[in-house]
PDB file of C-alpha atoms in Angstrom:
ATOM      1  CA  MET A   1      88.741 188.292 117.441  1.00  0.00           C
ATOM      2  CA  SER A   2      89.470 191.801 116.188  1.00  0.00           C
ATOM      3  CA  ASP A   3      89.039 193.380 112.784  1.00  0.00           C
ATOM      4  CA  ALA A   4      92.787 193.064 112.315  1.00  0.00           C
ATOM      5  CA  ASP A   5      92.474 189.293 112.631  1.00  0.00           C
ATOM      6  CA  ILE A   6      89.785 189.244 109.965  1.00  0.00           C
ATOM      7  CA  VAL A   7      91.404 191.636 107.529  1.00  0.00           C
ATOM      8  CA  ALA A   8      94.703 189.781 107.391  1.00  0.00           C
ATOM      9  CA  GLY A   9      94.685 187.865 104.122  1.00  0.00           C
ATOM     10  CA  ALA A  10      91.122 188.822 103.238  1.00  0.00           C
ATOM     11  CA  ASP A  11      91.802 191.722 100.890  1.00  0.00           C
ATOM     12  CA  ARG A  12      93.496 190.181  97.853  1.00  0.00           C
ATOM     13  CA  PRO A  13      93.895 191.562  94.347  1.00  0.00           C
ATOM     14  CA  GLY A  14      90.813 191.010  92.229  1.00  0.00           C
ATOM     15  CA  GLN A  15      88.502 190.802  95.229  1.00  0.00           C
ATOM     16  CA  GLU A  16      86.250 193.464  96.706  1.00  0.00           C
ATOM     17  CA  GLY A  17      88.190 193.633  99.947  1.00  0.00           C
ATOM     18  CA  ASP A  18      85.949 196.096 101.750  1.00  0.00           C
ATOM     19  CA  ARG A  19      82.821 194.065 101.025  1.00  0.00           C
ATOM     20  CA  VAL A  20      84.477 190.811 102.197  1.00  0.00           C
ATOM     21  CA  VAL A  21      85.732 192.410 105.385  1.00  0.00           C
ATOM     22  CA  GLY A  22      82.342 194.004 106.026  1.00  0.00           C
ATOM     23  CA  SER A  23      80.545 190.676 105.769  1.00  0.00           C
ATOM     24  CA  ASP A  24      83.165 189.090 108.010  1.00  0.00           C
ATOM     25  CA  ARG A  25      82.493 191.749 110.638  1.00  0.00           C
ATOM     26  CA  VAL A  26      78.811 190.827 110.608  1.00  0.00           C
ATOM     27  CA  LEU A  27      79.725 187.168 111.170  1.00  0.00           C
ATOM     28  CA  VAL A  28      82.075 188.061 114.032  1.00  0.00           C
ATOM     29  CA  VAL A  29      79.289 190.029 115.721  1.00  0.00           C
ATOM     30  CA  LEU A  30      76.889 187.117 115.199  1.00  0.00           C
ATOM     31  CA  LYS A  31      79.329 184.654 116.790  1.00  0.00           C
ATOM     32  CA  GLU A  32      79.913 186.991 119.715  1.00  0.00           C
ATOM     33  CA  LEU A  33      76.159 187.294 120.310  1.00  0.00           C
ATOM     34  CA  ALA A  34      76.004 183.500 120.570  1.00  0.00           C
ATOM     35  CA  GLY A  35      78.272 183.724 123.606  1.00  0.00           C
ATOM     36  CA  HIS A  36      75.815 185.984 125.471  1.00  0.00           C
ATOM     37  CA  PRO A  37      72.500 184.122 125.801  1.00  0.00           C
ATOM     38  CA  GLY A  38      71.322 186.684 128.342  1.00  0.00           C
ATOM     39  CA  GLY A  39      72.027 189.595 125.990  1.00  0.00           C
ATOM     40  CA  VAL A  40      74.924 192.028 125.703  1.00  0.00           C
ATOM     41  CA  GLY A  41      75.144 195.814 125.553  1.00  0.00           C
ATOM     42  CA  LEU A  42      76.570 197.690 122.579  1.00  0.00           C
ATOM     43  CA  ASP A  43      79.600 198.981 124.509  1.00  0.00           C
ATOM     44  CA  GLU A  44      80.560 195.507 125.735  1.00  0.00           C
ATOM     45  CA  LEU A  45      79.996 194.013 122.302  1.00  0.00           C
ATOM     46  CA  THR A  46      82.172 196.710 120.719  1.00  0.00           C
ATOM     47  CA  ARG A  47      85.023 195.916 123.101  1.00  0.00           C
ATOM     48  CA  ALA A  48      84.666 192.169 122.550  1.00  0.00           C
ATOM     49  CA  VAL A  49      84.915 192.291 118.748  1.00  0.00           C
ATOM     50  CA  GLY A  50      87.494 195.092 118.626  1.00  0.00           C
ATOM     51  CA  SER A  51      85.639 197.265 116.117  1.00  0.00           C
ATOM     52  CA  PRO A  52      84.415 200.886 116.210  1.00  0.00           C
ATOM     53  CA  LYS A  53      80.953 201.319 117.678  1.00  0.00           C
ATOM     54  CA  PRO A  54      79.372 202.583 114.388  1.00  0.00           C
ATOM     55  CA  THR A  55      80.733 199.490 112.593  1.00  0.00           C
ATOM     56  CA  VAL A  56      79.260 197.135 115.188  1.00  0.00           C
ATOM     57  CA  HIS A  57      75.967 199.008 115.113  1.00  0.00           C
ATOM     58  CA  ARG A  58      75.754 198.617 111.320  1.00  0.00           C
ATOM     59  CA  ALA A  59      76.438 194.901 111.643  1.00  0.00           C
ATOM     60  CA  LEU A  60      73.699 194.609 114.262  1.00  0.00           C
ATOM     61  CA  ARG A  61      71.283 196.491 112.026  1.00  0.00           C
ATOM     62  CA  SER A  62      71.939 193.997 109.212  1.00  0.00           C
ATOM     63  CA  LEU A  63      71.445 191.056 111.556  1.00  0.00           C
ATOM     64  CA  ARG A  64      68.222 192.497 112.926  1.00  0.00           C
ATOM     65  CA  ARG A  65      66.805 193.047 109.431  1.00  0.00           C
ATOM     66  CA  ALA A  66      67.401 189.361 108.731  1.00  0.00           C
ATOM     67  CA  GLY A  67      65.861 188.299 112.035  1.00  0.00           C
ATOM     68  CA  LEU A  68      69.201 186.868 113.202  1.00  0.00           C
ATOM     69  CA  ALA A  69      69.531 189.325 116.096  1.00  0.00           C
ATOM     70  CA  GLY A  70      67.135 191.206 118.344  1.00  0.00           C
ATOM     71  CA  GLN A  71      66.946 193.509 121.346  1.00  0.00           C
ATOM     72  CA  ASP A  72      65.402 192.882 124.748  1.00  0.00           C
ATOM     73  CA  ALA A  73      63.621 195.377 126.991  1.00  0.00           C
ATOM     74  CA  ARG A  74      66.953 196.619 128.371  1.00  0.00           C
ATOM     75  CA  GLY A  75      68.257 197.404 124.907  1.00  0.00           C
ATOM     76  CA  HIS A  76      70.704 194.493 125.013  1.00  0.00           C
ATOM     77  CA  TYR A  77      71.371 192.539 121.850  1.00  0.00           C
ATOM     78  CA  LEU A  78      70.900 188.762 121.546  1.00  0.00           C
ATOM     79  CA  LEU A  79      70.377 186.092 118.918  1.00  0.00           C
ATOM     80  CA  GLY A  80      67.080 186.483 117.089  1.00  0.00           C
ATOM     81  CA  ASP A  81      64.256 183.981 116.868  1.00  0.00           C
ATOM     82  CA  GLU A  82      64.902 183.370 113.171  1.00  0.00           C
ATOM     83  CA  PHE A  83      68.485 182.326 113.886  1.00  0.00           C
ATOM     84  CA  LEU A  84      67.302 179.892 116.547  1.00  0.00           C
ATOM     85  CA  ARG A  85      64.597 178.529 114.247  1.00  0.00           C
ATOM     86  CA  LEU A  86      67.113 177.867 111.492  1.00  0.00           C
ATOM     87  CA  ALA A  87      69.661 176.327 113.848  1.00  0.00           C
ATOM     88  CA  PHE A  88      67.233 173.963 115.532  1.00  0.00           C
ATOM     89  CA  ALA A  89      65.543 172.988 112.262  1.00  0.00           C
ATOM     90  CA  HIS A  90      68.894 172.119 110.725  1.00  0.00           C
ATOM     91  CA  HIS A  91      70.023 170.222 113.809  1.00  0.00           C
ATOM     92  CA  GLU A  92      66.839 168.180 114.085  1.00  0.00           C
ATOM     93  CA  ALA A  93      66.934 167.319 110.379  1.00  0.00           C
ATOM     94  CA  ARG A  94      70.306 165.579 110.599  1.00  0.00           C
ATOM     95  CA  PRO A  95      69.610 161.854 110.273  1.00  0.00           C
ATOM     96  CA  GLU A  96      72.425 160.750 112.558  1.00  0.00           C
ATOM     97  CA  HIS A  97      71.081 162.937 115.362  1.00  0.00           C
ATOM     98  CA  VAL A  98      67.678 161.231 115.209  1.00  0.00           C
ATOM     99  CA  ARG A  99      69.115 157.713 114.999  1.00  0.00           C
ATOM    100  CA  LEU A 100      71.633 158.177 117.786  1.00  0.00           C
ATOM    101  CA  ARG A 101      69.409 159.812 120.373  1.00  0.00           C
ATOM    102  CA  PRO A 102      68.072 156.499 121.782  1.00  0.00           C
ATOM    103  CA  VAL A 103      71.634 155.144 122.021  1.00  0.00           C
ATOM    104  CA  LEU A 104      72.835 158.209 123.915  1.00  0.00           C
ATOM    105  CA  GLU A 105      69.834 158.061 126.257  1.00  0.00           C
ATOM    106  CA  THR A 106      70.388 154.366 126.992  1.00  0.00           C
ATOM    107  CA  LEU A 107      74.077 154.861 127.760  1.00  0.00           C
ATOM    108  CA  ALA A 108      73.465 157.976 129.871  1.00  0.00           C
ATOM    109  CA  GLU A 109      70.953 156.074 131.980  1.00  0.00           C
ATOM    110  CA  ARG A 110      73.120 152.953 132.223  1.00  0.00           C
ATOM    111  CA  PHE A 111      76.265 154.737 133.407  1.00  0.00           C
ATOM    112  CA  GLY A 112      74.723 157.804 135.037  1.00  0.00           C
ATOM    113  CA  GLU A 113      77.046 160.016 133.003  1.00  0.00           C
ATOM    114  CA  THR A 114      76.850 162.421 130.060  1.00  0.00           C
ATOM    115  CA  THR A 115      76.934 161.037 126.522  1.00  0.00           C
ATOM    116  CA  HIS A 116      77.851 162.862 123.319  1.00  0.00           C
ATOM    117  CA  TYR A 117      77.877 162.459 119.573  1.00  0.00           C
ATOM    118  CA  ALA A 118      80.605 164.502 117.895  1.00  0.00           C
ATOM    119  CA  VAL A 119      82.181 165.042 114.476  1.00  0.00           C
ATOM    120  CA  LEU A 120      85.570 166.333 113.403  1.00  0.00           C
ATOM    121  CA  ASP A 121      85.984 169.847 111.996  1.00  0.00           C
ATOM    122  CA  GLY A 122      89.614 170.629 111.261  1.00  0.00           C
ATOM    123  CA  ARG A 123      91.589 170.598 114.476  1.00  0.00           C
ATOM    124  CA  GLU A 124      88.456 170.514 116.631  1.00  0.00           C
ATOM    125  CA  VAL A 125      85.498 168.314 117.445  1.00  0.00           C
ATOM    126  CA  VAL A 126      81.954 169.691 117.329  1.00  0.00           C
ATOM    127  CA  TYR A 127      79.276 168.189 119.554  1.00  0.00           C
ATOM    128  CA  ARG A 128      76.157 167.396 117.537  1.00  0.00           C
ATOM    129  CA  ALA A 129      74.152 165.765 120.342  1.00  0.00           C
ATOM    130  CA  LYS A 130      74.330 165.522 124.115  1.00  0.00           C
ATOM    131  CA  VAL A 131      72.323 163.641 126.727  1.00  0.00           C
ATOM    132  CA  ASP A 132      72.747 164.286 130.440  1.00  0.00           C
ATOM    133  CA  PRO A 133      72.125 161.514 132.968  1.00  0.00           C
ATOM    134  CA  PRO A 134      68.608 161.390 134.408  1.00  0.00           C
ATOM    135  CA  THR A 135      69.978 161.692 137.944  1.00  0.00           C
ATOM    136  CA  GLY A 136      73.041 163.245 139.542  1.00  0.00           C
ATOM    137  CA  ALA A 137      73.639 166.814 140.655  1.00  0.00           C
ATOM    138  CA  ALA A 138      77.015 167.281 138.928  1.00  0.00           C
ATOM    139  CA  ARG A 139      76.857 167.486 135.129  1.00  0.00           C
ATOM    140  CA  LEU A 140      79.217 168.557 132.364  1.00  0.00           C
ATOM    141  CA  THR A 141      79.156 172.040 130.874  1.00  0.00           C
ATOM    142  CA  SER A 142      79.502 170.868 127.251  1.00  0.00           C
ATOM    143  CA  THR A 143      76.878 172.108 124.798  1.00  0.00           C
ATOM    144  CA  VAL A 144      75.517 171.051 121.413  1.00  0.00           C
ATOM    145  CA  GLY A 145      77.524 173.047 118.890  1.00  0.00           C
ATOM    146  CA  GLY A 146      80.385 173.446 121.346  1.00  0.00           C
ATOM    147  CA  ARG A 147      83.962 172.674 120.375  1.00  0.00           C
ATOM    148  CA  ASN A 148      87.092 171.153 121.885  1.00  0.00           C
ATOM    149  CA  PRO A 149      90.567 170.381 120.509  1.00  0.00           C
ATOM    150  CA  ALA A 150      90.642 167.026 118.725  1.00  0.00           C
ATOM    151  CA  HIS A 151      93.967 165.888 120.197  1.00  0.00           C
ATOM    152  CA  SER A 152      92.802 166.184 123.824  1.00  0.00           C
ATOM    153  CA  THR A 153      89.408 164.464 123.536  1.00  0.00           C
ATOM    154  CA  GLY A 154      88.420 160.821 123.170  1.00  0.00           C
ATOM    155  CA  VAL A 155      86.095 161.505 120.215  1.00  0.00           C
ATOM    156  CA  GLY A 156      88.690 163.677 118.511  1.00  0.00           C
ATOM    157  CA  LYS A 157      91.535 161.191 118.852  1.00  0.00           C
ATOM    158  CA  LEU A 158      89.310 158.382 117.625  1.00  0.00           C
ATOM    159  CA  LEU A 159      88.315 160.268 114.476  1.00  0.00           C
ATOM    160  CA  LEU A 160      91.921 161.298 113.850  1.00  0.00           C
ATOM    161  CA  ALA A 161      92.939 157.645 114.209  1.00  0.00           C
ATOM    162  CA  TYR A 162      90.438 156.647 111.531  1.00  0.00           C
ATOM    163  CA  GLY A 163      91.994 159.088 109.094  1.00  0.00           C
ATOM    164  CA  LEU A 164      89.278 161.751 109.105  1.00  0.00           C
ATOM    165  CA  GLY A 165      91.743 164.577 109.664  1.00  0.00           C
ATOM    166  CA  PHE A 166      95.131 165.509 111.016  1.00  0.00           C
ATOM    167  CA  VAL A 167      96.544 167.967 113.494  1.00  0.00           C
ATOM    168  CA  ASP A 168      99.696 169.887 112.637  1.00  0.00           C
ATOM    169  CA  GLY A 169     101.582 172.544 114.542  1.00  0.00           C
ATOM    170  CA  PRO A 170     101.704 172.967 118.322  1.00  0.00           C
ATOM    171  CA  LEU A 171      99.330 170.940 120.512  1.00  0.00           C
ATOM    172  CA  GLU A 172      97.586 172.892 123.250  1.00  0.00           C
ATOM    173  CA  ARG A 173      98.122 171.574 126.785  1.00  0.00           C
ATOM    174  CA  ARG A 174      94.644 171.525 128.331  1.00  0.00           C
ATOM    175  CA  THR A 175      95.628 169.640 131.483  1.00  0.00           C
ATOM    176  CA  PRO A 176      98.833 168.073 132.852  1.00  0.00           C
ATOM    177  CA  SER A 177      97.748 164.819 131.137  1.00  0.00           C
ATOM    178  CA  THR A 178      97.257 166.248 127.625  1.00  0.00           C
ATOM    179  CA  ILE A 179      99.365 164.708 124.868  1.00  0.00           C
ATOM    180  CA  VAL A 180     101.384 167.576 123.394  1.00  0.00           C
ATOM    181  CA  SER A 181     104.052 165.625 121.485  1.00  0.00           C
ATOM    182  CA  ALA A 182     103.348 164.768 117.843  1.00  0.00           C
ATOM    183  CA  ALA A 183     105.223 161.477 118.223  1.00  0.00           C
ATOM    184  CA  ALA A 184     103.230 160.539 121.319  1.00  0.00           C
ATOM    185  CA  LEU A 185      99.980 161.413 119.544  1.00  0.00           C
ATOM    186  CA  ARG A 186     100.910 159.192 116.577  1.00  0.00           C
ATOM    187  CA  ARG A 187     101.552 156.288 118.966  1.00  0.00           C
ATOM    188  CA  GLU A 188      98.214 156.916 120.659  1.00  0.00           C
ATOM    189  CA  LEU A 189      96.359 156.958 117.335  1.00  0.00           C
ATOM    190  CA  ALA A 190      97.974 153.662 116.306  1.00  0.00           C
ATOM    191  CA  LEU A 191      96.813 152.088 119.589  1.00  0.00           C
ATOM    192  CA  ILE A 192      93.278 153.408 119.024  1.00  0.00           C
ATOM    193  CA  ARG A 193      93.138 151.828 115.558  1.00  0.00           C
ATOM    194  CA  GLU A 194      94.307 148.527 117.028  1.00  0.00           C
ATOM    195  CA  ARG A 195      91.749 148.316 119.831  1.00  0.00           C
ATOM    196  CA  GLY A 196      88.847 150.147 118.154  1.00  0.00           C
ATOM    197  CA  TYR A 197      88.129 152.718 120.856  1.00  0.00           C
ATOM    198  CA  ALA A 198      89.722 155.845 122.330  1.00  0.00           C
ATOM    199  CA  LEU A 199      90.204 157.141 125.836  1.00  0.00           C
ATOM    200  CA  ASP A 200      90.522 160.584 127.361  1.00  0.00           C
ATOM    201  CA  ASP A 201      92.185 160.155 130.738  1.00  0.00           C
ATOM    202  CA  GLU A 202      91.587 163.675 132.134  1.00  0.00           C
ATOM    203  CA  GLU A 203      93.370 165.077 129.062  1.00  0.00           C
ATOM    204  CA  ASN A 204      90.818 167.732 128.165  1.00  0.00           C
ATOM    205  CA  GLU A 205      89.380 168.597 131.552  1.00  0.00           C
ATOM    206  CA  PRO A 206      90.593 167.651 135.054  1.00  0.00           C
ATOM    207  CA  GLY A 207      88.334 165.134 136.764  1.00  0.00           C
ATOM    208  CA  VAL A 208      86.631 164.031 133.526  1.00  0.00           C
ATOM    209  CA  ALA A 209      87.414 160.768 131.708  1.00  0.00           C
ATOM    210  CA  CYS A 210      85.959 159.532 128.443  1.00  0.00           C
ATOM    211  CA  LEU A 211      85.451 156.386 126.389  1.00  0.00           C
ATOM    212  CA  ALA A 212      84.777 156.959 122.668  1.00  0.00           C
ATOM    213  CA  LEU A 213      83.708 154.600 119.885  1.00  0.00           C
ATOM    214  CA  PRO A 214      83.155 155.139 116.141  1.00  0.00           C
ATOM    215  CA  VAL A 215      79.682 155.554 114.640  1.00  0.00           C
ATOM    216  CA  TYR A 216      78.745 154.566 111.083  1.00  0.00           C
ATOM    217  CA  ALA A 217      75.442 156.417 110.747  1.00  0.00           C
ATOM    218  CA  LEU A 218      75.699 157.609 107.142  1.00  0.00           C
ATOM    219  CA  ALA A 219      77.770 155.080 105.204  1.00  0.00           C
ATOM    220  CA  PRO A 220      79.744 151.893 105.837  1.00  0.00           C
ATOM    221  CA  GLY A 221      83.509 151.919 106.011  1.00  0.00           C
ATOM    222  CA  THR A 222      84.025 155.485 107.244  1.00  0.00           C
ATOM    223  CA  PRO A 223      82.837 156.786 110.627  1.00  0.00           C
ATOM    224  CA  SER A 224      80.337 159.636 110.433  1.00  0.00           C
ATOM    225  CA  GLY A 225      81.414 160.635 113.926  1.00  0.00           C
ATOM    226  CA  ALA A 226      81.943 159.183 117.367  1.00  0.00           C
ATOM    227  CA  ILE A 227      79.966 158.690 120.543  1.00  0.00           C
ATOM    228  CA  SER A 228      81.439 159.148 123.982  1.00  0.00           C
ATOM    229  CA  ILE A 229      80.609 158.513 127.588  1.00  0.00           C
ATOM    230  CA  SER A 230      82.151 161.404 129.505  1.00  0.00           C
ATOM    231  CA  ALA A 231      82.356 160.553 133.188  1.00  0.00           C
ATOM    232  CA  LEU A 232      83.239 162.399 136.352  1.00  0.00           C
ATOM    233  CA  THR A 233      86.082 160.244 137.614  1.00  0.00           C
ATOM    234  CA  TYR A 234      85.122 160.456 141.284  1.00  0.00           C
ATOM    235  CA  ARG A 235      81.946 158.486 140.572  1.00  0.00           C
ATOM    236  CA  THR A 236      82.834 156.519 137.415  1.00  0.00           C
ATOM    237  CA  PRO A 237      86.547 155.719 137.027  1.00  0.00           C
ATOM    238  CA  LEU A 238      87.935 155.293 133.531  1.00  0.00           C
ATOM    239  CA  ALA A 239      88.596 151.601 134.222  1.00  0.00           C
ATOM    240  CA  THR A 240      84.846 151.078 134.697  1.00  0.00           C
ATOM    241  CA  LEU A 241      84.184 152.446 131.215  1.00  0.00           C
ATOM    242  CA  VAL A 242      86.931 150.326 129.656  1.00  0.00           C
ATOM    243  CA  ASP A 243      85.559 147.171 131.285  1.00  0.00           C
ATOM    244  CA  ALA A 244      82.159 147.933 129.722  1.00  0.00           C
ATOM    245  CA  VAL A 245      83.358 148.589 126.156  1.00  0.00           C
ATOM    246  CA  ASP A 246      81.694 145.437 124.788  1.00  0.00           C
ATOM    247  CA  GLU A 247      78.428 146.457 126.437  1.00  0.00           C
ATOM    248  CA  VAL A 248      78.655 149.891 124.799  1.00  0.00           C
ATOM    249  CA  ARG A 249      79.258 148.240 121.423  1.00  0.00           C
ATOM    250  CA  ALA A 250      76.179 146.089 121.955  1.00  0.00           C
ATOM    251  CA  VAL A 251      74.050 149.181 122.626  1.00  0.00           C
ATOM    252  CA  LEU A 252      75.398 150.804 119.431  1.00  0.00           C
ATOM    253  CA  GLY A 253      74.548 147.691 117.426  1.00  0.00           C
ATOM    254  CA  ARG A 254      74.676 148.220 113.661  1.00  0.00           C
ATOM    255  CA  LEU A 255      75.546 151.887 114.144  1.00  0.00           C
ATOM    256  CA  GLY A 256      78.900 150.753 115.517  1.00  0.00           C
ATOM    257  CA  GLU A 257      79.682 148.340 112.685  1.00  0.00           C
ATOM    258  CA  SER A 258      81.863 149.435 109.770  1.00  0.00           C
ATOM    259  CA  SER A 259      80.234 147.115 107.248  1.00  0.00           C
TER     260      SER A 259
END
């Protein structure tokens, strides 16, 4: 993202445009730092965010004063300890994360595949929890806090089907199997509502299939999110997950019941 992307629409009459844009630059730098866990140099960071070096340096200075960024021995910039403390404290305090962890661990061990808990955020899903299988060399690259398009994922389609959001405009083709037609997506969502679970048949990532079910962790009637079993198809075909849907519901127990 460049400054031009941020400025567009930000400076409106009656608003302090420069101040808004300046704070947005700081946030862009912060987000870019999150993509470099090993640290990033000032020159590379400047190129990545598309801003002048003095502007990026000022943003870094603000982040460092707040403890949200730091520098390593090489002079590279990275997320600060205070940012990590805040992020992990907030994540651990979420009640659904605590309640769902045993479910995710049980399912990961039972199927030998990765399990997730995700919520909908606009056109994307955000992964709030992830458990890798206890054994198996090949694992998924998904991360807590990571995002994927809603229309190409099992959890995303399930939450769209339950009326927690909608996707308008063009649909990104992630794989040859991705649904990119609005009419086809509507038909898929209707089928999900009818059967109570969603599937991702290598629609988001080649070689990965997914079974997703709703979770009612915060209130009855409306899903708080969805859990998924995301399997490498060479060792766990999608049909195996579908055959076990009642077993997955049993593991979810009351967390999978709408009332």
